[in-house]
Amino acid sequence: MGDEDHHANIHNLFQSVRTDPYEFLQIVYNPTHDTLTRRMHFPCSTNPQNDNPTLPFSAKDVPLNPNHKTWLRLYKPTATPPPLHKLPLIIYFHGGGFIMCSASDSMCHDLCARLAFELPAVVVSVEYRLAPENRLPAAYEDAAEAIGWVREQAMDEEKGEEWLRQLADFSNCYLMGISAGGNIAYHAALRALPLDLKPVRIVGLILNQAYFGGVERSGSEMRLINGRVFPISVSDLMWELSLPRGVDRDHEYCNPTVGGEGRWEKIGWGGRCFVSGHGGDPLVDRQLAVARMMERAGVKVKVWYELEGDHGAELFDPAKTSALMVQLKLFISSSKVA
């Protein structure tokens, strides 16, 4: 089966709207142990090595925390740049509402590969722990550990990861994610930016249709409450299964506009944030509200909004993916801080 067939099948999986979010997601909740039985299986790239000769990239897996069963998938373009021209470093977090998907899923793998050879960049894709077995902030902690791992490679001149040390510009680092991964990138930045990460320097955030919420419904949530790709009942269930027990959707993990402005003002970050949203995404009003909040706090924000497109469109629509790559090239080329 080719890549286009893969993506067509994934997209078709989400086409029909069902009122029961458990049925929609093909999950069974086990309340006794706070676990899920997941019956939805995505096409998977278990062998990270490039098995498509038309794609000029290489990939490999390395462990992060064996106790948590977390790991990293590294990507590099095969066309190595001259030694004096090192590449941007992107730490990437996949989506899935915190409760499903993996860095090994083909839709994540293929996007990271394109980032590597089209931008080009060195990409570190993070396999983080899922909820409800590991509720938030577990994914944020795994993200912070991944950032720490990158710093360790930068500091270790003898045994540091070869791909990163040879190719990556540690002073030109970006945190990126789609959907729940965008949420993780946002919260990982809040944790990491106040720290001394030298020689690693986070100069940009890339929040691609980030997954945010709140108790009061937004306009886009009401307008697209029964959206074909991401109905709001599904979003509500994902928050119920991923947030700490006993909190509502106005918790900071879900709704950054509650108290978030003051946190960014305190950090005083000089980097830039790319926020993307599509008119067919029920979450778009949340994404734009977070962008405005960050702007008020002094963060330089670039908003890329397209009227057409569902939630996660860049994973399913090759034209949307290509458009995203163009936007990211422009953003990264103008983001490195002197």
XYZ file of C-alpha atoms in Angstrom:
338
model
C 0.000 0.000 0.000
C 1.379 3.412 -0.985
C 1.624 6.511 1.191
C -1.407 8.140 -0.489
C -3.507 5.041 0.227
C -2.306 5.112 3.853
C -3.420 8.707 4.307
C -6.716 8.155 2.480
C -7.578 5.250 4.773
C -6.674 7.245 7.893
C -8.801 10.167 6.762
C -11.753 7.939 5.884
C -11.548 6.471 9.373
C -12.615 9.868 10.738
C -15.232 10.771 8.150
C -18.425 9.465 9.731
C -19.535 11.338 12.845
C -20.795 9.185 15.672
C -22.512 10.549 18.759
C -20.754 8.073 21.053
C -17.128 9.255 21.494
C -16.051 5.819 22.750
C -17.324 4.253 19.554
C -15.833 7.047 17.455
C -12.387 6.496 18.996
C -12.820 2.706 19.270
C -11.763 2.683 22.909
C -13.036 0.986 26.053
C -12.398 2.658 29.397
C -11.469 0.438 32.346
C -12.349 2.570 35.404
C -10.916 0.171 37.986
C -7.382 0.675 36.724
C -7.846 3.996 34.855
C -6.705 2.409 31.596
C -7.901 2.163 28.001
C -8.337 -0.721 25.631
C -7.482 0.820 22.257
C -9.003 -0.881 19.229
C -8.085 1.716 16.599
C -4.807 0.823 14.929
C -3.060 3.246 12.612
C -0.595 2.312 9.874
C 2.770 2.157 11.579
C 6.420 2.592 10.604
C 8.058 0.260 13.104
C 11.297 0.232 11.117
C 12.453 3.856 11.077
C 14.993 3.333 8.323
C 14.071 4.952 5.039
C 12.355 2.256 2.963
C 11.272 4.716 0.253
C 14.176 5.640 -2.044
C 12.323 8.730 -3.294
C 12.522 10.356 0.151
C 16.004 11.725 0.905
C 16.133 11.215 4.661
C 17.465 8.832 7.288
C 15.856 7.932 10.623
C 16.663 5.905 13.699
C 15.281 5.279 17.211
C 17.116 5.917 20.472
C 15.894 5.300 24.044
C 14.864 8.205 26.287
C 13.652 6.683 29.576
C 13.404 2.873 29.605
C 11.478 2.970 32.902
C 8.720 4.962 31.194
C 9.109 3.149 27.854
C 9.739 6.466 26.130
C 12.016 6.879 23.151
C 13.007 9.294 20.402
C 12.978 8.960 16.629
C 15.696 11.036 14.972
C 15.529 12.290 11.386
C 18.132 13.905 9.177
C 18.277 14.762 5.474
C 20.657 12.581 3.537
C 22.053 15.591 1.676
C 24.518 16.674 4.361
C 25.170 20.440 4.410
C 28.671 21.901 4.487
C 30.242 21.766 7.977
C 29.774 25.512 8.571
C 26.072 25.382 7.713
C 24.296 23.496 10.469
C 20.565 22.791 10.426
C 17.681 23.944 12.618
C 16.748 21.447 15.318
C 13.043 20.617 15.753
C 11.782 18.711 18.802
C 8.435 17.313 17.648
C 5.401 16.016 19.580
C 2.691 13.962 17.880
C -1.056 14.448 18.349
C -3.808 12.096 19.489
C -5.609 13.923 22.303
C -3.012 12.671 24.812
C -4.678 9.233 24.781
C -3.682 7.653 21.470
C -1.205 7.619 18.563
C 2.557 7.208 18.551
C 5.733 8.642 17.097
C 5.899 5.450 15.024
C 2.531 6.023 13.314
C 3.018 6.491 9.587
C 1.236 9.859 9.539
C 3.653 11.214 12.178
C 6.686 9.498 10.673
C 5.960 10.816 7.176
C 5.462 14.400 8.381
C 8.701 14.377 10.380
C 10.555 12.959 7.388
C 9.261 15.803 5.225
C 10.342 18.335 7.851
C 13.818 16.821 7.755
C 14.402 16.895 4.023
C 12.215 19.797 2.881
C 13.104 22.503 5.404
C 15.761 20.958 5.901
C 16.197 20.218 9.622
C 17.255 17.664 12.186
C 14.089 16.363 13.858
C 13.716 14.680 17.250
C 10.250 13.098 17.489
C 9.197 12.176 21.032
C 7.338 9.025 22.057
C 5.712 10.234 25.283
C 3.475 8.486 27.796
C -0.257 8.419 27.096
C -3.242 9.084 29.336
C -5.252 7.937 31.200
C -2.581 5.435 32.257
C -0.280 8.442 32.687
C -2.363 11.580 33.088
C -1.026 15.062 32.530
C 1.524 16.377 33.361
C 3.271 13.085 32.435
C 3.531 14.061 28.751
C 4.974 17.457 29.721
C 7.538 15.746 31.933
C 8.543 13.485 29.040
C 8.864 16.555 26.815
C 11.119 18.227 29.372
C 13.203 15.046 29.574
C 13.572 15.058 25.779
C 14.787 18.670 25.858
C 17.235 17.693 28.587
C 18.452 14.781 26.464
C 19.135 17.159 23.576
C 21.167 19.388 25.901
C 23.153 16.364 27.096
C 24.093 15.529 23.489
C 25.183 19.113 22.913
C 27.353 19.070 26.038
C 29.035 15.712 25.402
C 31.688 16.318 22.772
C 32.928 12.718 22.819
C 29.819 10.545 23.165
C 26.991 12.883 22.147
C 24.566 11.644 19.488
C 26.485 11.875 16.207
C 23.643 13.124 14.003
C 22.906 16.011 16.343
C 26.497 16.975 17.017
C 27.448 16.906 13.330
C 24.361 18.474 11.793
C 22.216 20.357 14.340
C 22.515 24.010 15.276
C 21.706 23.778 18.989
C 21.277 27.551 19.147
C 18.435 27.342 16.598
C 15.981 24.980 18.304
C 12.184 24.797 17.880
C 9.467 22.992 19.828
C 6.730 21.802 17.469
C 3.570 19.759 17.713
C 0.225 19.156 16.079
C -3.026 19.034 18.065
C -2.183 17.601 21.524
C 1.447 17.797 20.469
C 1.037 21.551 20.047
C -0.325 21.712 23.584
C 2.719 19.751 24.789
C 5.097 22.073 22.916
C 3.413 25.075 24.574
C 3.665 23.694 28.112
C 7.156 22.289 27.536
C 8.246 25.794 26.570
C 6.813 27.276 29.770
C 8.858 24.747 31.749
C 12.062 24.963 29.708
C 12.472 28.642 28.842
C 13.267 29.845 32.389
C 16.091 27.258 32.621
C 19.719 27.570 31.561
C 19.806 25.187 28.591
C 23.021 26.462 26.995
C 24.225 25.639 24.427
C 20.631 24.771 23.437
C 18.546 27.828 22.650
C 14.804 27.592 22.000
C 14.123 30.353 19.489
C 10.681 29.318 18.269
C 7.452 27.475 18.994
C 5.366 25.883 16.240
C 1.804 25.259 17.430
C 0.095 23.484 14.537
C -3.662 23.393 15.259
C -2.878 23.031 18.949
C -5.340 21.255 21.247
C -6.696 23.715 23.813
C -10.088 23.917 25.502
C -12.173 25.482 28.235
C -15.419 25.117 30.130
C -17.360 27.743 28.174
C -17.875 26.816 24.532
C -16.129 28.972 21.933
C -17.849 30.135 18.773
C -16.075 27.605 16.565
C -16.856 24.796 19.009
C -20.552 25.655 18.832
C -20.515 26.067 15.054
C -18.698 22.766 14.493
C -19.998 20.817 17.470
C -20.625 17.783 15.269
C -17.567 18.227 13.085
C -16.859 15.232 10.871
C -13.205 14.876 11.927
C -13.259 16.054 15.538
C -16.713 16.352 17.139
C -16.720 18.199 20.452
C -17.994 15.145 22.343
C -14.722 13.439 21.395
C -12.695 16.434 22.552
C -14.526 16.483 25.884
C -13.837 12.791 26.452
C -10.146 13.208 25.661
C -9.865 15.977 28.251
C -11.761 13.870 30.790
C -9.288 11.021 30.281
C -6.116 13.124 30.217
C -6.501 15.923 32.772
C -5.653 15.299 36.429
C -8.604 13.878 38.336
C -10.893 16.439 39.909
C -10.147 19.432 37.644
C -12.263 20.957 34.882
C -11.416 22.245 31.415
C -10.399 25.655 32.755
C -7.311 24.051 34.266
C -4.103 25.604 32.883
C -3.199 22.408 31.015
C -6.365 22.758 28.951
C -7.066 26.508 28.928
C -3.814 28.531 28.794
C -5.725 31.830 28.660
C -6.465 31.389 32.381
C -3.378 32.983 33.935
C -1.124 32.325 30.959
C -0.450 35.960 30.072
C 1.318 36.621 33.364
C 3.532 33.556 32.967
C 4.774 34.677 29.550
C 5.351 38.235 30.796
C 7.456 36.853 33.646
C 9.567 34.729 31.292
C 10.194 37.658 28.970
C 11.058 35.376 26.054
C 12.601 36.939 22.959
C 11.669 34.143 20.556
C 8.771 33.755 18.125
C 5.663 31.569 17.994
C 3.979 30.173 14.874
C 0.265 29.436 15.363
C -1.714 27.721 12.607
C -5.458 27.238 12.384
C -8.099 26.204 9.860
C -11.682 27.414 9.561
C -13.061 23.874 9.647
C -11.397 23.037 12.970
C -13.674 23.325 16.037
C -10.598 24.359 18.052
C -9.590 27.300 15.859
C -11.038 29.983 18.150
C -9.026 28.539 21.053
C -5.843 28.589 18.990
C -6.361 32.212 17.972
C -7.208 33.207 21.570
C -3.918 31.727 22.783
C -2.084 33.595 20.008
C -3.645 36.892 21.108
C -2.843 36.179 24.759
C 0.821 35.515 23.926
C 0.986 38.702 21.851
C -0.344 40.746 24.763
C 2.424 39.236 26.887
C 5.065 40.443 24.442
C 5.707 37.255 22.434
C 6.209 37.755 18.696
C 3.461 35.640 17.117
C 2.990 34.640 13.482
C -0.555 33.403 12.750
C -1.197 31.306 9.670
C -4.938 30.919 9.151
C -6.672 29.180 6.275
C -10.424 29.260 5.817
C -10.604 25.718 4.465
C -9.380 22.650 6.308
C -10.293 20.250 9.107
C -8.456 19.492 12.333
C -5.195 17.731 11.513
C -5.475 18.560 7.807
C -1.697 18.526 7.281
C -1.622 14.841 8.224
C -4.180 13.833 5.592
C -4.007 16.333 2.734
C -0.705 16.455 0.788
C -1.518 19.948 -0.512
C -1.991 21.207 3.050
C 1.275 19.551 4.071
C 3.125 21.286 1.258
C 1.584 24.641 2.185
C 2.680 24.121 5.795
C 6.251 23.403 4.694
C 6.355 26.691 2.777
C 5.126 28.597 5.827
C 7.601 26.893 8.157
C 10.539 27.655 5.875
C 9.619 31.343 6.028
C 9.096 31.250 9.792
C 12.352 29.454 10.594
C 14.394 31.621 8.243
C 13.246 34.717 10.142
C 13.267 33.350 13.692
C 16.830 32.796 14.794
C 17.709 35.395 17.384
C 21.173 36.899 17.227
